[in-house]
Short mmCIF file of C-alpha atoms in Angstrom, two decimals:
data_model
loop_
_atom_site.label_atom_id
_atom_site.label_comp_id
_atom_site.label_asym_id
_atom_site.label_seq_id
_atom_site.Cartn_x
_atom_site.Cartn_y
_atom_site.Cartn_z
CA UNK A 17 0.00 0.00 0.00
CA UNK A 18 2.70 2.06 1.27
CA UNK A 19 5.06 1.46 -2.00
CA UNK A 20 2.39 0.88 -5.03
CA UNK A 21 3.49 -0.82 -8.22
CA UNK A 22 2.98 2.22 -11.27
CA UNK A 23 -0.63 0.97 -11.82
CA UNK A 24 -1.23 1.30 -8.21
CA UNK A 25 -0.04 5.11 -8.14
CA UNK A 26 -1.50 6.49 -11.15
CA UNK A 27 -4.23 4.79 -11.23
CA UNK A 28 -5.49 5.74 -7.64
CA UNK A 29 -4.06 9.31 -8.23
CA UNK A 30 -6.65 9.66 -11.06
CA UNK A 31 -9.44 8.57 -9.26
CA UNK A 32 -8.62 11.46 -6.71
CA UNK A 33 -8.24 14.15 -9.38
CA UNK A 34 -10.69 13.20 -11.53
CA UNK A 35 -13.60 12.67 -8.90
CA UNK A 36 -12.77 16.47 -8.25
CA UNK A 37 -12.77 17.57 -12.10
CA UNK A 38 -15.79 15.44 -12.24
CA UNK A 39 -17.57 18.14 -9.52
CA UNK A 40 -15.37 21.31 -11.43
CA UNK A 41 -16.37 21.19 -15.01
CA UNK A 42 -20.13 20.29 -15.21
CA UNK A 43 -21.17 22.19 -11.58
CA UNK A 44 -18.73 25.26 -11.25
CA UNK A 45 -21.17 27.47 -12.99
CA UNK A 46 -24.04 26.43 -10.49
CA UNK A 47 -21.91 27.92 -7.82
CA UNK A 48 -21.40 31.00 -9.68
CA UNK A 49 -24.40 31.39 -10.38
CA UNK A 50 -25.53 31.07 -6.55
CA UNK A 51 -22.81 33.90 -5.95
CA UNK A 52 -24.78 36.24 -7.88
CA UNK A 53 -22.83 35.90 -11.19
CA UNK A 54 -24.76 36.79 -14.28
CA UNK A 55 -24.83 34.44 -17.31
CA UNK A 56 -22.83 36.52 -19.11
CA UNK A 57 -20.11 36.74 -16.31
CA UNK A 58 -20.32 33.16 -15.86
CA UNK A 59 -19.48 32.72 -19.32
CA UNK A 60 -16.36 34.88 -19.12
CA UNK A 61 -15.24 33.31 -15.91
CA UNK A 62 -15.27 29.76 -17.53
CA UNK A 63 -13.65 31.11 -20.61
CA UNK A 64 -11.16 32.54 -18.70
CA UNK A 65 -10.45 29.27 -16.69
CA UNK A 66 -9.92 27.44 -20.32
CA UNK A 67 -7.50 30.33 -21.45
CA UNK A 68 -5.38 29.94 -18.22
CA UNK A 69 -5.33 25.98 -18.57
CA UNK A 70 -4.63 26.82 -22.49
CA UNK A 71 -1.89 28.79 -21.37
CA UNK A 72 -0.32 27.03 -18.40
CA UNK A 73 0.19 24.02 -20.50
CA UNK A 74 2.27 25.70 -23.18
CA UNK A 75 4.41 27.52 -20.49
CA UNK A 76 4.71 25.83 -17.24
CA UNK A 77 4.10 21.89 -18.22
CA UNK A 78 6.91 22.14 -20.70
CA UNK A 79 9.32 22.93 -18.19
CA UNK A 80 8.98 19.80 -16.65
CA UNK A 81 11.03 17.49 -18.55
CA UNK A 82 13.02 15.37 -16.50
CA UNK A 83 10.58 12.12 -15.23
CA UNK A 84 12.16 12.23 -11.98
CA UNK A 85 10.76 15.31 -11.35
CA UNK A 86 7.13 14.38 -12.53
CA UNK A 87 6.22 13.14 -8.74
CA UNK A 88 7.53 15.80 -6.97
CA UNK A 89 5.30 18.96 -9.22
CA UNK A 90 2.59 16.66 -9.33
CA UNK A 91 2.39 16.93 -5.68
CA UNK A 92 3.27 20.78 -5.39
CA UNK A 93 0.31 21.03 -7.81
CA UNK A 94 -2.09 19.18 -5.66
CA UNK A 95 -1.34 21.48 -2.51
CA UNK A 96 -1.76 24.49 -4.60
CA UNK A 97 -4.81 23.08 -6.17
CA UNK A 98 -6.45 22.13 -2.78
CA UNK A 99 -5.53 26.13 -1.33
CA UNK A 100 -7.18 27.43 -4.64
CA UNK A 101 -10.23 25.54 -4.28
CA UNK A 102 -10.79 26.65 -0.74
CA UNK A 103 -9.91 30.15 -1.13
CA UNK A 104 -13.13 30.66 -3.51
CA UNK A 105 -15.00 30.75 0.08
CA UNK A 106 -13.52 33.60 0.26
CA UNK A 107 -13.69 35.03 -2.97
CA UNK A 108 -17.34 34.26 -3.12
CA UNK A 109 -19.32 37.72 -3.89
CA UNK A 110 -16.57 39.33 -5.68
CA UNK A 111 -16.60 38.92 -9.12
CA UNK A 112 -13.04 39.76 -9.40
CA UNK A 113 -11.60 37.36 -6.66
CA UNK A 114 -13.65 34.58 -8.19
CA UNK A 115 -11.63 35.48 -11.45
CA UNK A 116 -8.38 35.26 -9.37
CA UNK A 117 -9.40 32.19 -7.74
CA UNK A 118 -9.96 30.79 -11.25
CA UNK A 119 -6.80 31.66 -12.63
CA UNK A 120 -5.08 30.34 -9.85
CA UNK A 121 -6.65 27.15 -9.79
CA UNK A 122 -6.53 26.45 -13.69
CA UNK A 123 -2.82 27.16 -13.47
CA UNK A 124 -2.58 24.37 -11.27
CA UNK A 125 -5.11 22.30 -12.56
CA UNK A 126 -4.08 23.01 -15.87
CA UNK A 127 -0.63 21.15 -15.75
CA UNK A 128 -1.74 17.59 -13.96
CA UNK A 129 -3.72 15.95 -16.77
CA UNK A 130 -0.63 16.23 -19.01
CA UNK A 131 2.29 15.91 -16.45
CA UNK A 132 -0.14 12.15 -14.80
CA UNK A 133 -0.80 11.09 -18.55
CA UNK A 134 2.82 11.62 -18.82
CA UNK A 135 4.11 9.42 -16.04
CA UNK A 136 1.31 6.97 -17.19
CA UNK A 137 3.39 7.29 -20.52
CA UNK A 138 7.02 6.80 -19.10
CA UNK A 139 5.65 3.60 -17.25
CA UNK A 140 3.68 2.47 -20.38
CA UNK A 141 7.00 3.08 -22.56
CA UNK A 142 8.70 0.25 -20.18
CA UNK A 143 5.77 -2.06 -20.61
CA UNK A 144 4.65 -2.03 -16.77
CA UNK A 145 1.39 -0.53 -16.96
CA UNK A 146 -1.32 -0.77 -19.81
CA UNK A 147 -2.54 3.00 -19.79
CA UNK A 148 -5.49 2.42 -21.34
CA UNK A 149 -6.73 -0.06 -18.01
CA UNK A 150 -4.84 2.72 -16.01
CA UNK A 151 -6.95 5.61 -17.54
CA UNK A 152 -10.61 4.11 -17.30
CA UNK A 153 -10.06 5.10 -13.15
CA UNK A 154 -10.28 8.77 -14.07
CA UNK A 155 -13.25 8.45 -16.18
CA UNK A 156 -14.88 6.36 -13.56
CA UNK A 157 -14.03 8.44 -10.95
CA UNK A 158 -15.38 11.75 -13.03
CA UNK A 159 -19.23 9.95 -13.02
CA UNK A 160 -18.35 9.17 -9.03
CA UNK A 161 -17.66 12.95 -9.01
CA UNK A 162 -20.21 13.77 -10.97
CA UNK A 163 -22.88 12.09 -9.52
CA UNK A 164 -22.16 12.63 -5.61
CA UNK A 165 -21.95 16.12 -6.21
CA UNK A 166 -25.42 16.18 -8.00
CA UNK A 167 -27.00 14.35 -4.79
CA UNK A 168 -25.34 16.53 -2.32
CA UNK A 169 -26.23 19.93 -3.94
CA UNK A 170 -29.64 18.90 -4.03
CA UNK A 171 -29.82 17.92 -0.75
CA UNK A 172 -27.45 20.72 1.27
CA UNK A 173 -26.98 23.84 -1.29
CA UNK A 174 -24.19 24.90 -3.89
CA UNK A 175 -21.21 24.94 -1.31
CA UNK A 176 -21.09 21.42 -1.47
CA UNK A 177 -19.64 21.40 -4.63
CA UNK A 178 -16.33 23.21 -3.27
CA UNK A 179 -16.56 20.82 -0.59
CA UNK A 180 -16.81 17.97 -2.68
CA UNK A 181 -14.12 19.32 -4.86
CA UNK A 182 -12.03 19.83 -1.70
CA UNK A 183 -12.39 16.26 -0.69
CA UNK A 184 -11.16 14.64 -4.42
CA UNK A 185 -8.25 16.90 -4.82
CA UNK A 186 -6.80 16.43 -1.06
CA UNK A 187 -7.66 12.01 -1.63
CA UNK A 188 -5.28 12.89 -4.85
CA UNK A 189 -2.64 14.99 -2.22
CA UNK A 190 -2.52 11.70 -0.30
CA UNK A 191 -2.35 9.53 -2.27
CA UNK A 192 0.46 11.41 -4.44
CA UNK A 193 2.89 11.29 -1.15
CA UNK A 194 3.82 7.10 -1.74
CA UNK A 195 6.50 6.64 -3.60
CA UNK A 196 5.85 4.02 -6.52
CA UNK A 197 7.88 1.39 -7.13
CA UNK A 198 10.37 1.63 -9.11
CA UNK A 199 10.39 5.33 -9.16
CA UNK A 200 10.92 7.47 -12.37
CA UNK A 201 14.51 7.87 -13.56
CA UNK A 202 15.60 9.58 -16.70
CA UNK A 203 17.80 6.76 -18.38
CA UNK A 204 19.31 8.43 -21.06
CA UNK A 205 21.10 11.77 -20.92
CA UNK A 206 20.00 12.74 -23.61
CA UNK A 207 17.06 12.21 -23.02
CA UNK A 208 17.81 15.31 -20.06
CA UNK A 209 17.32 17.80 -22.95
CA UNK A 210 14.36 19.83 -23.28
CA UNK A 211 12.95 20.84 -26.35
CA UNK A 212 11.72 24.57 -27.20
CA UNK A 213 8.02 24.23 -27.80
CA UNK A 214 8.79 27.16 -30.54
CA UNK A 215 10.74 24.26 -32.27
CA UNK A 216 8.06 21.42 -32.13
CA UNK A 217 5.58 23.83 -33.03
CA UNK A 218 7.87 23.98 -36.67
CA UNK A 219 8.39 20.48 -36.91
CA UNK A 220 6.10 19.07 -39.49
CA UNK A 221 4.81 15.95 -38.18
CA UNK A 222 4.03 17.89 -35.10
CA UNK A 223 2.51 20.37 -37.25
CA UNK A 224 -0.12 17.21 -38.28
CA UNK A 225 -0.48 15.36 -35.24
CA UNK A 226 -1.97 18.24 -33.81
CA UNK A 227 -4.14 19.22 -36.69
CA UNK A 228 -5.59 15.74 -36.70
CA UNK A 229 -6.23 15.48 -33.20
CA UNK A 230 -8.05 18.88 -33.25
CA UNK A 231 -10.53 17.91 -35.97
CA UNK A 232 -11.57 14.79 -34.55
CA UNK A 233 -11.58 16.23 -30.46
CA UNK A 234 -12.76 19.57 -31.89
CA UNK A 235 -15.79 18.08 -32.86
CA UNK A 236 -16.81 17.65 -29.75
CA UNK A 237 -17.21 21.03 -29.06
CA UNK A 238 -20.85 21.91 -30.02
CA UNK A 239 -21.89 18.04 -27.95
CA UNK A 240 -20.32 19.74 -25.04
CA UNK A 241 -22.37 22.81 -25.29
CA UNK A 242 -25.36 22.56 -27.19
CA UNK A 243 -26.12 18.44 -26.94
CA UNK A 244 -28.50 18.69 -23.84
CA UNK A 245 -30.12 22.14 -24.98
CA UNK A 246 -30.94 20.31 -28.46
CA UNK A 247 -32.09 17.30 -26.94
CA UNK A 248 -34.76 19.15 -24.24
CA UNK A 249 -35.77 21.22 -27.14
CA UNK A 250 -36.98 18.03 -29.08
CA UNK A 251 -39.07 16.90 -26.08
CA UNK A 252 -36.37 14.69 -24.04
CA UNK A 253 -36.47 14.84 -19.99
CA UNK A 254 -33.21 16.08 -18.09
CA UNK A 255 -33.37 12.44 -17.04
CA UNK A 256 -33.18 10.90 -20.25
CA UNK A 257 -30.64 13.37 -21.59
CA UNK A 258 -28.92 12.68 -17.75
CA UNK A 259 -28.68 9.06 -18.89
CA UNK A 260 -27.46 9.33 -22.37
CA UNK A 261 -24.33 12.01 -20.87
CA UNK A 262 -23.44 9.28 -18.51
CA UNK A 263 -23.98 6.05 -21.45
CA UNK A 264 -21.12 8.06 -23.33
CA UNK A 265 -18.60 8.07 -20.59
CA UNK A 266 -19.33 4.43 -20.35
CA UNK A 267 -18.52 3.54 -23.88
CA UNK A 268 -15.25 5.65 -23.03
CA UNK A 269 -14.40 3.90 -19.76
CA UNK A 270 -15.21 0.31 -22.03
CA UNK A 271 -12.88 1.53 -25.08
CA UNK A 272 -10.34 2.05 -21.66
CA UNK A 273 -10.47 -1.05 -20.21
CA UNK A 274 -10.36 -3.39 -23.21
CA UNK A 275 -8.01 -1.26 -25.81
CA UNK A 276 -5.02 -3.58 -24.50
CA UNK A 277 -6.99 -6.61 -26.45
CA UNK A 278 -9.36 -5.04 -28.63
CA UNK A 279 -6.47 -2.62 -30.70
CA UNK A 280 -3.41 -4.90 -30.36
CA UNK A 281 -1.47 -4.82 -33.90
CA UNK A 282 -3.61 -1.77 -35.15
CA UNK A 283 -1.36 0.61 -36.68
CA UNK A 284 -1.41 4.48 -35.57
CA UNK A 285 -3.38 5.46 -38.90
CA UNK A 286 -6.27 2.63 -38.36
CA UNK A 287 -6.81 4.16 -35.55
CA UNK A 288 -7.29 7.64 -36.52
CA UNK A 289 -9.64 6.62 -39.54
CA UNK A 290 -11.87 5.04 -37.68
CA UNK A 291 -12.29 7.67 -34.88
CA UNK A 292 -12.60 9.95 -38.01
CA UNK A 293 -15.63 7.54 -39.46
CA UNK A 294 -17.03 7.68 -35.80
CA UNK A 295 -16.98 11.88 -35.81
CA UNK A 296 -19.09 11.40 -39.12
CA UNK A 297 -21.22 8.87 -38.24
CA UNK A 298 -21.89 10.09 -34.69
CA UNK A 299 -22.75 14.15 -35.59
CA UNK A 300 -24.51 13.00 -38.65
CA UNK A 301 -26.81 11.30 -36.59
CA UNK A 302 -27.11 13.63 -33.73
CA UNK A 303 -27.91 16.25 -37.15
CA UNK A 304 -30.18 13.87 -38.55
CA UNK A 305 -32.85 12.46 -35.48
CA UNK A 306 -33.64 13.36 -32.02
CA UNK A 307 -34.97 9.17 -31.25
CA UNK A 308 -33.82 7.91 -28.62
CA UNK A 309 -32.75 4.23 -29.84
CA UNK A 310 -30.74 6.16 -32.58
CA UNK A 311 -28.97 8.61 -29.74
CA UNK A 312 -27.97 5.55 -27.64
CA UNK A 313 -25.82 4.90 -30.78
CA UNK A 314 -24.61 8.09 -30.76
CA UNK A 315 -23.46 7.99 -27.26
CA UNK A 316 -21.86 4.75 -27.67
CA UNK A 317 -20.02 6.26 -30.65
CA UNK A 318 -18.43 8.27 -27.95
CA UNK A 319 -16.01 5.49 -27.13
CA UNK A 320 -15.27 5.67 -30.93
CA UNK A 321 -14.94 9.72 -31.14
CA UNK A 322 -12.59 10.66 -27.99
CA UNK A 323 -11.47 7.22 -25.98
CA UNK A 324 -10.12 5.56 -29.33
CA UNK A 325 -8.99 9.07 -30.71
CA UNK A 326 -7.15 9.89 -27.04
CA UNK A 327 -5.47 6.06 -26.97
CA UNK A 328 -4.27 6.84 -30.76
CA UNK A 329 -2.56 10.39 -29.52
CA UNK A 330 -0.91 8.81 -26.77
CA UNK A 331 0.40 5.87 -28.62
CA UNK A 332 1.78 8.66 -30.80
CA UNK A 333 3.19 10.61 -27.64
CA UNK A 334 4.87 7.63 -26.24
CA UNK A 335 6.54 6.67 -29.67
CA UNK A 336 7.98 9.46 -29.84
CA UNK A 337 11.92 11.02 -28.42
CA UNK A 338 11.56 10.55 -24.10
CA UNK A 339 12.42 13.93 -23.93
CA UNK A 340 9.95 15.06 -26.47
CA UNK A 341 6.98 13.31 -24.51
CA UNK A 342 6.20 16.00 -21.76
CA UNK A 343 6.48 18.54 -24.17
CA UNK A 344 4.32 17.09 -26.92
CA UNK A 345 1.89 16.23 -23.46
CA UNK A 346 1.40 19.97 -22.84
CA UNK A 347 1.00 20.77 -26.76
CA UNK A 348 -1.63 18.11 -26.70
CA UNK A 349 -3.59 19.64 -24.28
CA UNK A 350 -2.80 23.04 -24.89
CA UNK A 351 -3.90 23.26 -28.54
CA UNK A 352 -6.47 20.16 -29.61
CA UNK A 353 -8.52 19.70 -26.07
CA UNK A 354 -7.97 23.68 -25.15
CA UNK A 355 -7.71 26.19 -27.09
CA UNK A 356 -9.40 24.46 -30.51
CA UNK A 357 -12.09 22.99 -28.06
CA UNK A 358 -12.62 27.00 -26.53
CA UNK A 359 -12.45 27.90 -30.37
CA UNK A 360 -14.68 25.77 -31.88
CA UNK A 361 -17.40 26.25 -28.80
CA UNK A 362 -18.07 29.79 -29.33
CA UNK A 363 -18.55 29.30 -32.95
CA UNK A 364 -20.61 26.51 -32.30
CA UNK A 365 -22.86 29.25 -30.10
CA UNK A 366 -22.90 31.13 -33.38
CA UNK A 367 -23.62 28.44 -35.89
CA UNK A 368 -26.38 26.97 -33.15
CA UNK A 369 -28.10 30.27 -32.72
CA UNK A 370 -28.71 30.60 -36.62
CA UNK A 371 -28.44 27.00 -37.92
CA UNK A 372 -29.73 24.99 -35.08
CA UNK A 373 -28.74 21.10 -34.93
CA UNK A 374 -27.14 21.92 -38.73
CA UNK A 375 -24.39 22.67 -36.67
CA UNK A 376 -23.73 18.93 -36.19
CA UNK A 377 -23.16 18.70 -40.00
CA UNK A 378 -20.34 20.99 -39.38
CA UNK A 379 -18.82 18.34 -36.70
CA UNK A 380 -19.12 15.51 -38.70
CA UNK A 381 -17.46 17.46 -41.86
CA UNK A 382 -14.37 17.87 -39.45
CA UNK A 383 -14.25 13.67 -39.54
CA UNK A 384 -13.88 13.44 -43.06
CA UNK A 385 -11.13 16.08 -43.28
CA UNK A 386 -9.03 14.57 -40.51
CA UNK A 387 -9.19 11.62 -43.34
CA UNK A 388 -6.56 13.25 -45.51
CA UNK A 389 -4.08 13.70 -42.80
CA UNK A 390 -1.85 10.86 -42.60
CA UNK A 391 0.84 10.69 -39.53
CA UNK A 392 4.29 9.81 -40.69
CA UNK A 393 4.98 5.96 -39.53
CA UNK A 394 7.78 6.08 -36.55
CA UNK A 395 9.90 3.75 -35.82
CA UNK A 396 9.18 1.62 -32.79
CA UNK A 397 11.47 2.93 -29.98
CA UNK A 398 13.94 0.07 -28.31
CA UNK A 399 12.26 -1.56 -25.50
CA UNK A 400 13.83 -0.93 -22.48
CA UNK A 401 14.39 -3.52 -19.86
CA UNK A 402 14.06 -2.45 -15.88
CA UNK A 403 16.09 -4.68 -13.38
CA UNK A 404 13.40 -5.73 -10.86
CA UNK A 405 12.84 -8.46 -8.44
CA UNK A 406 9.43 -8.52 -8.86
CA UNK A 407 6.66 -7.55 -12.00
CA UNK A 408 5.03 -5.04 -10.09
CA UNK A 409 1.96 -4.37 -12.79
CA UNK A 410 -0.53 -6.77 -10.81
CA UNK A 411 0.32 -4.38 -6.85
CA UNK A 412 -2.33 -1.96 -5.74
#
């Protein structure tokens, strides 16, 4: 317990951190709102945490590029994370201290998807984890989050969602204090050297990779906006739309678990084309019908659309230079899930207000584009073998 195997540590790390993003992204605006913040403040507020986390991951996660110091931030990050969160009891009122609270906690929120998913990488790399088994715990734990949080607002008021949020991101501080075993070493010195994200950023493969990954996880942007407004507007009950939300992040958390088995000898292109079929095939049909049998499909299709498109990013990540991985992390999350994502969202306001669920034809276009992109094939990096006295995969 005290010295978990890899799997052990990340995993339970993510179910800490994402059990508290879980409460942050679908209930922050309730609080605001209960503080008096008008829509259009709330709106700004939430743009402004996505611009921070946008930001912070192109200047502070590429800084970290030794893996020996992944643990160490990771845990700094927590702490500052778990202050942040409690000082918007403070800040509550004030629309300008809820703005600094928000920065401040984005800039530390910001940096731990990318800097875990990058240990999870480093681990993955020396074949003693399967990330994709080791991810599904953060997308369990965000329904967990989710759903707690929905039970205990109803039940005691909006300051249970900082409370809630408190609780996930201080079980994350915890559990971040083991050490795993082995730890994280840098192996090659080489390795040591960090790359200028100016100079990725003109590297042409780069250059592709994230162009690909925007269109298919930019895609997503009017579904994460406009999805549940559609759906109530064609009749559907918050509980129905409640249920199709959470059959989505079970066809993710599926796609997770069984990607080990179900994509072993698929090549880094296969991949991509199909999640590109899936963006077509999923916003085509959230464009074309509003019946229910035909949405369950389209929610399934969301194991399809963003779990088989992340798996086929990192894959790409962890095949490429060690000391390229952190950096191309941050980019990652930076560009395609960030500021695309922000991008494509307030257009997709736009193109909703005057084109309604036409929109969705717009999402599924952004499928068959990603088609014509095709990632160089890299060569497999050496395996590296870790001196152990034990395969520490199967510890808790």
């Amino acid at each position: 317990m005290f010295k978990p195997s890899p799997y052990g540590w990340i995993s339970q790390y993510f179910l800490g951190f994402f059990f508290a993003y879980g409460v942050y992204l679908p209930f922050w605006a309730l609080w605001f709102e209960d503080q008096g913040v008008s829509a259009t403040d709330i709106g700004m507020l939430i743009g402004l945490g996505l611009a921070t986390r946008c930001v912070a991951n192109l200047v502070i996660t590429p800084r970290v590029h030794r893996v020996e110091h992944l643990l160490p931030v990771l845990r700094w990050l927590s702490f500052f994370a778990l202050l942040f969160i409690g000082f918007h009891f403070l800040a509550g009122g004030s629309f300008w201290l809820m703005a600094l609270a928000t920065i401040l906690f984005n800039l530390c929120c910001g940096p731990v998807i990318p800097l875990s998913d990058a240990m999870a990488n480093y681990y993955s790399r020396l074949k003693l984890l399967d990330y994709g088994r080791t991810r599904l715990w953060g997308s369990i734990a965000f329904i967990a989050g989710s759903t707690v949080v929905g039970f205990l607002v109803a039940q005691y008021g909006t300051d249970m969602i900082i409370y809630t949020a408190l609780a996930g991101v201080f079980a994350a501080l915890m559990l971040s204090m083991r050490n795993p075993t082995p730890m994280p070493v840098t192996l090659e010195e080489e390795d040591a050297d960090r790359p200028k994200i100016t100079a990725l950023l003109r590297e042409w493969p780069v250059i592709k990779f994230l162009v690909l990954v925007a269109l298919i996880q930019g895609s997503h942007a009017a579904y994460y906006s406009f999805s549940s407004i559609h759906w109530k507007e064609a009749g559907h009950s918050e509980d129905i739309i409640g249920y199709l939300w959470s059959l989505g992040v079970v066809a993710e958390v599926v796609i997770f678990a069984t990607s080990k088995k179900l994509f072993s000898g698929w090549s880094l292109r296969t991949l991509f084309v199909v999640a590109a079929v899936g963006v077509m095939a999923r916003w085509g049909l959230t464009a074309s019908t509003t019946a229910v049998p035909l949405l369950v499909v389209v929610q399934l299709l969301h194991g399809v659309t963003f779990a088989m498109a992340h798996i086929a990013a990192i894959q790409y990540i962890q095949n490429s230079a060690a000391n390229k991985m952190v950096a191309l992390q941050a980019l990652y999350n930076a560009i395609p899930l960030g500021a695309f994502i922000a991008l494509m969202t307030a257009l997709s306001g736009w193109g909703y207000e005057h084109w309604g669920s036409n929109i969705f034809w717009v999402m599924a276009s952004m499928g068959f584009f990603a088609l014509f992109i095709r990632l160089e094939p890299k060569p497999q990096d050496q395996q590296i073998e870790m001196k152990a006295e034990h395969n520490p995969q199967n510890e808790c």
